[in-house]
CSV table of C-alpha atoms in Angstrom, one decimal:
chain,number,residue,atom,x,y,z
A,711,MET,CA,0.0,0.0,0.0
A,712,ALA,CA,2.9,2.4,0.7
A,713,GLN,CA,4.2,1.9,-2.8
A,714,LEU,CA,0.8,2.8,-4.2
A,715,GLU,CA,0.7,6.0,-2.1
A,716,ALA,CA,4.2,7.0,-3.2
A,717,CYS,CA,3.3,6.2,-6.8
A,718,LYS,CA,0.3,8.5,-6.7
A,719,LYS,CA,2.2,11.3,-5.0
A,720,LYS,CA,5.4,11.1,-7.0
A,721,ILE,CA,4.0,9.8,-10.3
A,722,MET,CA,6.4,6.9,-10.5
A,723,PHE,CA,6.3,3.1,-10.0
A,724,ALA,CA,9.0,0.5,-9.0
A,725,LEU,CA,9.5,-2.9,-10.6
A,726,HIS,CA,11.7,-5.9,-10.1
A,727,ASN,CA,12.0,-6.8,-13.8
A,728,LYS,CA,12.4,-4.6,-16.9
A,729,PRO,CA,9.1,-4.5,-18.9
A,730,LYS,CA,9.6,-6.2,-22.3
A,731,ASN,CA,7.7,-8.1,-25.0
A,732,PRO,CA,6.8,-5.5,-25.9
A,733,GLU,CA,8.8,-2.6,-24.5
A,734,LEU,CA,6.9,0.3,-22.9
A,735,HIS,CA,6.5,3.4,-25.1
A,736,HIS,CA,6.2,7.0,-24.1
A,737,GLY,CA,2.5,7.9,-23.5
A,738,GLU,CA,1.3,4.4,-22.8
A,739,LEU,CA,-1.4,4.2,-20.1
A,740,LEU,CA,-0.5,2.0,-17.1
A,741,LEU,CA,-3.3,0.9,-14.8
A,742,LEU,CA,-2.6,1.0,-11.1
A,743,GLN,CA,-4.3,-2.0,-9.6
A,744,LEU,CA,-4.7,-2.8,-5.9
A,745,ILE,CA,-3.5,-6.2,-4.9
A,746,LYS,CA,-6.5,-8.5,-4.5
A,747,GLY,CA,-5.9,-9.0,-0.8
A,748,GLU,CA,-5.7,-5.3,-0.2
A,749,ALA,CA,-8.8,-4.7,-2.3
A,750,GLU,CA,-10.7,-7.3,-0.2
A,751,LYS,CA,-9.6,-5.6,3.1
A,752,LEU,CA,-10.7,-2.2,1.8
A,753,ASP,CA,-14.0,-3.6,0.2
A,754,LYS,CA,-12.8,-2.5,-3.2
A,755,THR,CA,-12.9,-5.8,-5.1
A,756,ASN,CA,-15.1,-4.2,-7.8
A,757,GLY,CA,-12.9,-1.2,-8.0
A,758,ARG,CA,-9.3,-2.3,-7.8
A,759,ILE,CA,-8.3,0.2,-10.5
A,760,GLU,CA,-8.7,3.9,-9.5
A,761,PHE,CA,-5.7,5.5,-11.0
A,762,ILE,CA,-3.8,5.5,-14.3
A,763,LEU,CA,-0.3,6.6,-15.0
A,764,VAL,CA,1.0,7.9,-18.3
A,765,PHE,CA,4.4,6.3,-19.0
A,766,ASP,CA,7.3,8.7,-19.7
A,767,HIS,CA,10.6,6.7,-19.2
A,768,LEU,CA,12.3,3.9,-17.4
A,769,GLN,CA,15.5,4.1,-15.3
A,770,PRO,CA,17.5,1.3,-13.8
A,771,ASP,CA,18.1,1.4,-10.0
A,772,PRO,CA,21.1,-0.9,-9.7
A,773,ASP,CA,22.2,0.2,-6.2
A,774,GLY,CA,18.6,0.7,-4.8
A,775,LYS,CA,19.3,4.4,-4.1
A,776,ILE,CA,16.1,5.6,-5.9
A,777,SER,CA,14.0,2.9,-4.3
A,778,ARG,CA,15.2,3.7,-0.7
A,779,LYS,CA,14.7,7.4,-1.3
A,780,ASN,CA,11.1,7.2,-2.6
A,781,TRP,CA,9.9,4.2,-0.6
A,782,PRO,CA,11.8,4.3,2.7
A,783,SER,CA,9.1,2.4,4.7
A,784,GLU,CA,9.1,-0.6,2.3
A,785,ASP,CA,12.5,-1.9,3.5
A,786,ARG,CA,13.3,-3.2,0.0
A,787,VAL,CA,14.6,-2.1,-3.4
A,788,TRP,CA,13.6,-2.6,-7.0
A,789,LYS,CA,15.7,-2.9,-10.1
A,790,TRP,CA,13.7,-0.5,-12.3
A,791,ILE,CA,11.9,2.8,-11.8
A,792,LEU,CA,9.1,3.9,-14.1
A,793,TYR,CA,8.7,7.6,-14.3
A,794,CYS,CA,5.4,8.9,-15.6
A,795,SER,CA,4.3,12.3,-16.9
A,796,GLU,CA,0.9,12.3,-15.5
A,797,ILE,CA,-1.5,10.4,-13.1
A,798,PHE,CA,-5.2,10.7,-13.2
A,799,SER,CA,-8.1,9.1,-11.3
A,800,THR,CA,-10.8,7.2,-13.0
A,801,THR,CA,-14.2,5.8,-12.0
A,802,PRO,CA,-13.1,2.6,-10.0
A,803,PHE,CA,-13.4,-0.6,-12.0
A,804,SER,CA,-11.9,-4.1,-11.9
A,805,LEU,CA,-10.6,-6.1,-14.9
A,806,GLU,CA,-12.2,-9.2,-13.5
A,807,ASN,CA,-15.6,-7.5,-14.1
A,808,LEU,CA,-15.0,-6.9,-17.8
A,809,ASN,CA,-15.7,-9.3,-20.6
A,810,LEU,CA,-12.1,-9.6,-21.7
A,811,SER,CA,-10.7,-12.2,-24.0
A,812,LYS,CA,-7.9,-13.1,-21.6
A,813,ASN,CA,-7.5,-13.4,-17.8
A,814,TYR,CA,-5.2,-10.6,-16.7
A,815,ALA,CA,-5.1,-11.6,-13.0
A,816,GLY,CA,-1.9,-11.7,-11.1
A,817,GLN,CA,0.7,-9.3,-9.9
A,818,THR,CA,2.7,-8.8,-13.1
A,819,ASN,CA,3.0,-5.0,-13.6
A,820,PRO,CA,3.1,-3.6,-16.1
A,821,ARG,CA,1.4,-6.2,-18.3
A,822,TYR,CA,0.7,-6.2,-22.0
A,823,ILE,CA,-3.0,-6.0,-22.8
A,824,ASP,CA,-4.3,-7.4,-26.1
A,825,PRO,CA,-5.5,-4.5,-28.3
A,826,LYS,CA,-9.1,-5.8,-28.5
A,827,ASP,CA,-9.2,-5.9,-24.7
A,828,GLU,CA,-7.5,-2.5,-24.5
A,829,LYS,CA,-10.5,-1.0,-26.4
A,830,LEU,CA,-12.9,-2.5,-23.8
A,831,ILE,CA,-10.8,-1.2,-20.9
A,832,LEU,CA,-10.5,2.3,-22.4
A,833,GLU,CA,-14.3,2.5,-22.5
A,834,HIS,CA,-14.3,2.3,-18.7
A,835,ILE,CA,-11.8,5.0,-18.2
A,836,SER,CA,-13.3,8.3,-17.6
A,837,ARG,CA,-10.6,10.9,-17.2
A,838,ARG,CA,-11.0,13.1,-14.1
A,839,SER,CA,-8.7,15.6,-12.5
């Protein structure tokens, strides 16, 4: 939960593995999804996604300096930091409730979304400030 709060405040996200297949591109939308267990505790299972990041660039964090600076309470480090140009809130929704062609469950972030599923997801994103 601390990582999510820092992510919203600093418009960045930390990952253990470099996103690939395909690589992230400037301007891509990244859905911030609550971990299922956290969503259940907060009674948000039908609204696990409330925020969306707009990807800007990726930076390695080989010594963990960036991780420790931005997520000091996490007591861990990540290998990659995603910097984003914008964050916006959206009407809460969950991928599990959409009629998608694939199951996108799990904790792999960011994860490639099939273009036909992306269209369905984008329909549920209402950009708010």
